[in-house]
mmCIF file of N, CA, C and O in Angstrom:
data_model
loop_
_atom_site.group_PDB
_atom_site.id
_atom_site.type_symbol
_atom_site.label_atom_id
_atom_site.label_comp_id
_atom_site.label_asym_id
_atom_site.label_seq_id
_atom_site.Cartn_x
_atom_site.Cartn_y
_atom_site.Cartn_z
ATOM 1 N N MET A 1 50.228 -49.556 225.169
ATOM 2 C CA MET A 1 51.000 -50.122 225.512
ATOM 3 C C MET A 1 52.780 -50.218 226.462
ATOM 4 O O MET A 1 53.102 -49.382 225.523
ATOM 5 N N GLU A 2 52.978 -51.124 226.529
ATOM 6 C CA GLU A 2 54.339 -51.065 227.254
ATOM 7 C C GLU A 2 55.236 -52.517 227.265
ATOM 8 O O GLU A 2 54.892 -53.509 227.497
ATOM 9 N N SER A 3 56.692 -52.080 226.188
ATOM 10 C CA SER A 3 57.638 -53.149 225.950
ATOM 11 C C SER A 3 58.120 -53.207 226.865
ATOM 12 O O SER A 3 58.696 -52.012 227.430
ATOM 13 N N ILE A 4 58.696 -54.485 227.690
ATOM 14 C CA ILE A 4 59.689 -54.812 228.495
ATOM 15 C C ILE A 4 60.955 -55.798 228.329
ATOM 16 O O ILE A 4 59.784 -56.430 227.258
ATOM 17 N N LYS A 5 61.761 -55.672 227.911
ATOM 18 C CA LYS A 5 62.976 -56.409 227.640
ATOM 19 C C LYS A 5 63.642 -57.210 228.919
ATOM 20 O O LYS A 5 63.792 -56.519 229.789
ATOM 21 N N PHE A 6 64.002 -58.772 228.362
ATOM 22 C CA PHE A 6 64.495 -59.273 229.447
ATOM 23 C C PHE A 6 65.869 -60.423 229.113
ATOM 24 O O PHE A 6 65.256 -60.865 228.233
ATOM 25 N N LYS A 7 66.927 -60.253 229.771
ATOM 26 C CA LYS A 7 67.665 -60.918 229.569
ATOM 27 C C LYS A 7 67.446 -63.170 230.124
ATOM 28 O O LYS A 7 67.118 -63.254 232.101
ATOM 29 N N THR A 8 67.125 -63.899 229.833
ATOM 30 C CA THR A 8 66.716 -65.703 230.063
ATOM 31 C C THR A 8 68.307 -66.091 229.307
ATOM 32 O O THR A 8 68.966 -66.060 228.727
ATOM 33 N N ASN A 9 67.437 -67.702 229.852
ATOM 34 C CA ASN A 9 68.500 -68.402 228.945
ATOM 35 C C ASN A 9 68.269 -68.876 228.415
ATOM 36 O O ASN A 9 67.879 -70.293 228.131
ATOM 37 N N ILE A 10 66.851 -68.788 228.131
ATOM 38 C CA ILE A 10 66.066 -69.961 227.216
ATOM 39 C C ILE A 10 66.436 -69.580 225.716
ATOM 40 O O ILE A 10 66.502 -68.813 224.937
ATOM 41 N N ASN A 11 67.104 -70.772 225.429
ATOM 42 C CA ASN A 11 67.971 -70.806 224.211
ATOM 43 C C ASN A 11 67.323 -71.736 222.948
ATOM 44 O O ASN A 11 67.779 -72.229 222.114
ATOM 45 N N CYS A 12 66.441 -71.965 222.374
ATOM 46 C CA CYS A 12 65.914 -73.309 221.849
ATOM 47 C C CYS A 12 64.681 -73.451 221.536
ATOM 48 O O CYS A 12 64.098 -73.110 222.174
ATOM 49 N N GLY A 13 64.410 -74.169 220.642
ATOM 50 C CA GLY A 13 63.017 -74.164 220.502
ATOM 51 C C GLY A 13 62.178 -75.440 221.250
ATOM 52 O O GLY A 13 60.445 -74.629 221.639
ATOM 53 N N ASN A 14 62.635 -76.415 222.448
ATOM 54 C CA ASN A 14 62.109 -76.763 223.600
ATOM 55 C C ASN A 14 61.954 -75.891 224.650
ATOM 56 O O ASN A 14 60.962 -75.729 225.498
ATOM 57 N N CYS A 15 63.673 -75.543 224.976
ATOM 58 C CA CYS A 15 62.634 -74.066 226.254
ATOM 59 C C CYS A 15 61.693 -73.411 225.551
ATOM 60 O O CYS A 15 61.165 -73.261 226.130
ATOM 61 N N ILE A 16 61.086 -72.810 223.780
ATOM 62 C CA ILE A 16 60.926 -71.635 224.069
ATOM 63 C C ILE A 16 59.126 -73.392 224.168
ATOM 64 O O ILE A 16 57.563 -72.357 225.194
ATOM 65 N N LYS A 17 59.097 -74.136 224.324
ATOM 66 C CA LYS A 17 57.286 -74.873 223.961
ATOM 67 C C LYS A 17 57.391 -74.270 225.484
ATOM 68 O O LYS A 17 56.491 -74.620 225.950
ATOM 69 N N SER A 18 58.551 -75.068 226.523
ATOM 70 C CA SER A 18 58.493 -75.507 227.582
ATOM 71 C C SER A 18 58.210 -73.767 228.755
ATOM 72 O O SER A 18 56.713 -73.884 229.605
ATOM 73 N N VAL A 19 58.540 -72.617 228.034
ATOM 74 C CA VAL A 19 57.969 -71.455 228.566
ATOM 75 C C VAL A 19 56.583 -71.239 227.598
ATOM 76 O O VAL A 19 55.783 -70.105 229.084
ATOM 77 N N THR A 20 56.039 -71.780 226.994
ATOM 78 C CA THR A 20 54.432 -70.609 226.675
ATOM 79 C C THR A 20 53.457 -70.869 227.095
ATOM 80 O O THR A 20 52.842 -70.027 227.576
ATOM 81 N N PRO A 21 53.427 -72.098 227.852
ATOM 82 C CA PRO A 21 51.807 -72.303 228.559
ATOM 83 C C PRO A 21 52.131 -70.706 229.772
ATOM 84 O O PRO A 21 51.032 -70.311 230.075
ATOM 85 N N HIS A 22 53.519 -71.060 230.377
ATOM 86 C CA HIS A 22 53.776 -70.169 231.512
ATOM 87 C C HIS A 22 53.360 -68.356 231.375
ATOM 88 O O HIS A 22 52.540 -67.932 231.817
ATOM 89 N N LEU A 23 53.854 -68.672 230.111
ATOM 90 C CA LEU A 23 53.162 -67.209 229.422
ATOM 91 C C LEU A 23 52.261 -66.614 229.332
ATOM 92 O O LEU A 23 51.893 -65.316 228.711
ATOM 93 N N ASN A 24 52.162 -67.654 228.057
ATOM 94 C CA ASN A 24 50.214 -67.230 227.390
ATOM 95 C C ASN A 24 49.533 -66.916 228.912
ATOM 96 O O ASN A 24 48.230 -66.362 228.413
ATOM 97 N N ASP A 25 49.489 -67.839 230.013
ATOM 98 C CA ASP A 25 48.801 -67.604 231.225
ATOM 99 C C ASP A 25 48.370 -66.601 231.851
ATOM 100 O O ASP A 25 47.404 -65.999 232.281
ATOM 101 N N LEU A 26 49.247 -65.858 230.997
ATOM 102 C CA LEU A 26 49.704 -63.789 231.971
ATOM 103 C C LEU A 26 48.660 -63.215 231.416
ATOM 104 O O LEU A 26 48.590 -63.268 230.194
ATOM 105 N N ASP A 27 47.620 -63.428 232.848
ATOM 106 C CA ASP A 27 46.205 -61.675 231.972
ATOM 107 C C ASP A 27 47.200 -60.500 231.157
ATOM 108 O O ASP A 27 46.381 -60.464 229.906
ATOM 109 N N ASP A 28 47.623 -60.331 231.745
ATOM 110 C CA ASP A 28 48.167 -58.628 231.317
ATOM 111 C C ASP A 28 48.946 -59.084 230.565
ATOM 112 O O ASP A 28 49.333 -57.604 229.457
ATOM 113 N N VAL A 29 49.394 -60.002 229.424
ATOM 114 C CA VAL A 29 50.873 -60.396 228.000
ATOM 115 C C VAL A 29 49.971 -60.149 227.445
ATOM 116 O O VAL A 29 48.788 -61.131 226.158
ATOM 117 N N ASP A 30 50.305 -59.283 225.630
ATOM 118 C CA ASP A 30 50.065 -59.208 224.916
ATOM 119 C C ASP A 30 49.578 -60.129 223.695
ATOM 120 O O ASP A 30 49.744 -60.660 223.504
ATOM 121 N N PHE A 31 51.617 -60.162 223.926
ATOM 122 C CA PHE A 31 52.524 -60.339 222.649
ATOM 123 C C PHE A 31 53.335 -60.915 222.987
ATOM 124 O O PHE A 31 54.208 -59.961 224.467
ATOM 125 N N TRP A 32 54.412 -61.521 223.269
ATOM 126 C CA TRP A 32 55.959 -62.021 223.728
ATOM 127 C C TRP A 32 56.693 -62.867 222.788
ATOM 128 O O TRP A 32 56.458 -63.900 221.999
ATOM 129 N N LYS A 33 58.057 -62.116 222.075
ATOM 130 C CA LYS A 33 58.920 -63.526 221.781
ATOM 131 C C LYS A 33 60.416 -63.952 222.781
ATOM 132 O O LYS A 33 60.413 -62.546 223.538
ATOM 133 N N VAL A 34 60.832 -64.179 222.334
ATOM 134 C CA VAL A 34 62.146 -64.348 221.873
ATOM 135 C C VAL A 34 63.479 -65.005 221.277
ATOM 136 O O VAL A 34 63.201 -65.499 220.083
ATOM 137 N N ASP A 35 64.369 -63.693 221.234
ATOM 138 C CA ASP A 35 64.988 -63.609 220.192
ATOM 139 C C ASP A 35 66.713 -64.762 220.457
ATOM 140 O O ASP A 35 67.965 -64.022 221.505
ATOM 141 N N THR A 36 66.089 -66.049 220.862
ATOM 142 C CA THR A 36 67.394 -67.364 220.603
ATOM 143 C C THR A 36 69.000 -67.056 219.434
ATOM 144 O O THR A 36 69.745 -67.745 220.417
ATOM 145 N N ASP A 37 68.288 -65.985 218.659
ATOM 146 C CA ASP A 37 69.977 -65.838 218.191
ATOM 147 C C ASP A 37 70.913 -64.760 218.989
ATOM 148 O O ASP A 37 71.569 -64.635 219.003
ATOM 149 N N ASN A 38 70.529 -63.878 219.668
ATOM 150 C CA ASN A 38 70.879 -62.862 220.628
ATOM 151 C C ASN A 38 71.825 -63.712 221.325
ATOM 152 O O ASN A 38 70.803 -64.789 222.380
ATOM 153 N N PRO A 39 72.643 -62.663 222.246
ATOM 154 C CA PRO A 39 74.090 -63.172 222.954
ATOM 155 C C PRO A 39 73.025 -64.096 224.091
ATOM 156 O O PRO A 39 72.702 -64.964 225.524
ATOM 157 N N ASP A 40 71.935 -62.604 225.019
ATOM 158 C CA ASP A 40 71.336 -61.826 225.881
ATOM 159 C C ASP A 40 70.192 -63.463 225.948
ATOM 160 O O ASP A 40 69.140 -63.129 226.572
ATOM 161 N N LYS A 41 69.635 -63.828 224.818
ATOM 162 C CA LYS A 41 68.323 -64.194 224.416
ATOM 163 C C LYS A 41 67.449 -64.166 226.014
ATOM 164 O O LYS A 41 67.049 -64.366 226.263
ATOM 165 N N VAL A 42 66.968 -62.110 224.673
ATOM 166 C CA VAL A 42 66.166 -61.671 224.900
ATOM 167 C C VAL A 42 64.697 -61.413 225.028
ATOM 168 O O VAL A 42 64.779 -62.269 223.525
ATOM 169 N N LEU A 43 64.395 -62.344 225.701
ATOM 170 C CA LEU A 43 62.664 -61.941 226.108
ATOM 171 C C LEU A 43 62.249 -60.852 225.518
ATOM 172 O O LEU A 43 62.167 -59.675 227.098
ATOM 173 N N GLU A 44 61.382 -60.121 224.613
ATOM 174 C CA GLU A 44 60.690 -58.804 224.616
ATOM 175 C C GLU A 44 58.704 -59.141 225.222
ATOM 176 O O GLU A 44 58.575 -59.843 224.404
ATOM 177 N N VAL A 45 58.198 -58.162 226.144
ATOM 178 C CA VAL A 45 57.090 -59.143 226.449
ATOM 179 C C VAL A 45 56.282 -57.869 226.363
ATOM 180 O O VAL A 45 56.408 -56.329 226.770
ATOM 181 N N THR A 46 55.372 -57.192 226.009
ATOM 182 C CA THR A 46 54.762 -56.636 225.563
ATOM 183 C C THR A 46 53.467 -57.015 226.031
ATOM 184 O O THR A 46 52.366 -57.566 226.069
ATOM 185 N N PHE A 47 52.871 -55.458 226.961
ATOM 186 C CA PHE A 47 51.707 -55.642 228.053
ATOM 187 C C PHE A 47 50.390 -54.928 227.073
ATOM 188 O O PHE A 47 50.563 -54.375 226.389
ATOM 189 N N ASP A 48 48.865 -55.169 227.848
ATOM 190 C CA ASP A 48 48.042 -54.471 227.115
ATOM 191 C C ASP A 48 47.860 -53.847 227.893
ATOM 192 O O ASP A 48 47.554 -52.406 226.975
ATOM 193 N N ASP A 49 48.379 -52.946 229.193
ATOM 194 C CA ASP A 49 48.142 -51.576 229.505
ATOM 195 C C ASP A 49 49.529 -51.362 230.523
ATOM 196 O O ASP A 49 49.912 -51.494 230.049
ATOM 197 N N GLU A 50 49.369 -51.674 231.762
ATOM 198 C CA GLU A 50 50.739 -52.060 232.513
ATOM 199 C C GLU A 50 51.407 -52.238 232.832
ATOM 200 O O GLU A 50 50.631 -54.291 233.128
ATOM 201 N N ALA A 51 52.584 -52.352 232.508
ATOM 202 C CA ALA A 51 53.638 -52.943 232.709
ATOM 203 C C ALA A 51 53.790 -54.075 233.953
ATOM 204 O O ALA A 51 53.823 -53.502 235.002
ATOM 205 N N ASN A 52 53.681 -55.724 234.190
ATOM 206 C CA ASN A 52 53.851 -56.226 235.604
ATOM 207 C C ASN A 52 55.047 -56.878 235.456
ATOM 208 O O ASN A 52 55.195 -58.215 235.088
ATOM 209 N N GLU A 53 56.319 -56.911 235.722
ATOM 210 C CA GLU A 53 57.333 -57.121 235.471
ATOM 211 C C GLU A 53 57.385 -58.403 235.601
ATOM 212 O O GLU A 53 58.492 -59.444 235.999
ATOM 213 N N GLU A 54 57.248 -58.651 237.288
ATOM 214 C CA GLU A 54 57.786 -59.222 238.503
ATOM 215 C C GLU A 54 56.472 -60.790 238.125
ATOM 216 O O GLU A 54 56.931 -61.620 237.839
ATOM 217 N N GLU A 55 55.505 -60.211 237.272
ATOM 218 C CA GLU A 55 54.834 -61.467 236.809
ATOM 219 C C GLU A 55 54.869 -62.149 235.913
ATOM 220 O O GLU A 55 54.966 -63.932 236.091
ATOM 221 N N VAL A 56 55.961 -62.227 235.024
ATOM 222 C CA VAL A 56 56.719 -62.560 234.768
ATOM 223 C C VAL A 56 58.119 -63.815 234.130
ATOM 224 O O VAL A 56 58.390 -64.009 234.357
ATOM 225 N N ILE A 57 58.095 -62.648 235.869
ATOM 226 C CA ILE A 57 59.615 -63.660 235.967
ATOM 227 C C ILE A 57 59.040 -64.111 236.735
ATOM 228 O O ILE A 57 60.123 -65.158 236.701
ATOM 229 N N LYS A 58 58.387 -64.417 237.513
ATOM 230 C CA LYS A 58 58.244 -65.476 238.549
ATOM 231 C C LYS A 58 57.273 -66.489 237.589
ATOM 232 O O LYS A 58 57.527 -67.302 237.959
ATOM 233 N N ALA A 59 56.825 -66.003 235.795
ATOM 234 C CA ALA A 59 56.128 -67.107 234.896
ATOM 235 C C ALA A 59 57.060 -67.817 234.533
ATOM 236 O O ALA A 59 57.408 -68.909 234.478
ATOM 237 N N VAL A 60 58.335 -67.329 234.263
ATOM 238 C CA VAL A 60 59.888 -67.672 233.286
ATOM 239 C C VAL A 60 60.409 -68.633 234.355
ATOM 240 O O VAL A 60 61.600 -70.332 234.267
ATOM 241 N N GLU A 61 60.182 -68.064 236.240
ATOM 242 C CA GLU A 61 61.390 -68.699 236.871
ATOM 243 C C GLU A 61 60.433 -70.242 236.598
ATOM 244 O O GLU A 61 61.655 -71.354 237.521
ATOM 245 N N LYS A 62 59.272 -70.240 236.859
ATOM 246 C CA LYS A 62 58.693 -70.985 237.370
ATOM 247 C C LYS A 62 58.722 -73.008 236.342
ATOM 248 O O LYS A 62 58.874 -73.604 236.772
ATOM 249 N N ALA A 63 58.663 -71.777 234.800
ATOM 250 C CA ALA A 63 59.213 -73.333 234.234
ATOM 251 C C ALA A 63 60.773 -73.128 234.066
ATOM 252 O O ALA A 63 60.840 -74.033 233.667
ATOM 253 N N GLY A 64 61.561 -72.547 234.542
ATOM 254 C CA GLY A 64 62.732 -73.515 235.633
ATOM 255 C C GLY A 64 63.715 -72.928 234.607
ATOM 256 O O GLY A 64 65.244 -73.080 234.722
ATOM 257 N N PHE A 65 63.412 -71.719 234.084
ATOM 258 C CA PHE A 65 64.532 -70.820 233.159
ATOM 259 C C PHE A 65 64.879 -68.977 234.223
ATOM 260 O O PHE A 65 64.346 -68.280 235.058
ATOM 261 N N ASN A 66 66.199 -68.621 233.900
ATOM 262 C CA ASN A 66 66.831 -67.534 234.398
ATOM 263 C C ASN A 66 66.500 -66.500 234.013
ATOM 264 O O ASN A 66 66.306 -66.647 232.458
ATOM 265 N N ILE A 67 65.861 -65.280 235.002
ATOM 266 C CA ILE A 67 65.088 -64.068 234.106
ATOM 267 C C ILE A 67 65.665 -62.953 234.935
ATOM 268 O O ILE A 67 66.114 -63.091 235.685
ATOM 269 N N GLU A 68 65.928 -62.060 233.633
ATOM 270 C CA GLU A 68 66.603 -60.941 234.895
ATOM 271 C C GLU A 68 66.270 -59.488 233.384
ATOM 272 O O GLU A 68 66.100 -60.082 232.536
ATOM 273 N N LYS A 69 66.035 -58.574 234.112
ATOM 274 C CA LYS A 69 65.607 -57.100 233.611
ATOM 275 C C LYS A 69 66.965 -56.139 232.649
ATOM 276 O O LYS A 69 67.482 -57.065 233.244
ATOM 277 N N ILE A 70 66.334 -56.282 231.369
ATOM 278 C CA ILE A 70 67.621 -55.131 230.942
ATOM 279 C C ILE A 70 67.045 -53.645 231.342
ATOM 280 O O ILE A 70 66.662 -53.522 231.407
#
């Protein structure tokens, strides 16, 4: 398993609700969480096997949020 952290602008419960279906649809993602208390609104994604950060970036952007790898 590999985890990657991203800086996002996902900053509230409604934002998490909006991005949830996009991240849950990703096959390689085992677990994800957003720390909305962190000023960088850190999204941490744990992958089943090999990390596919581009897939996560596309999913979050598709949901309408900004994202960049930390």
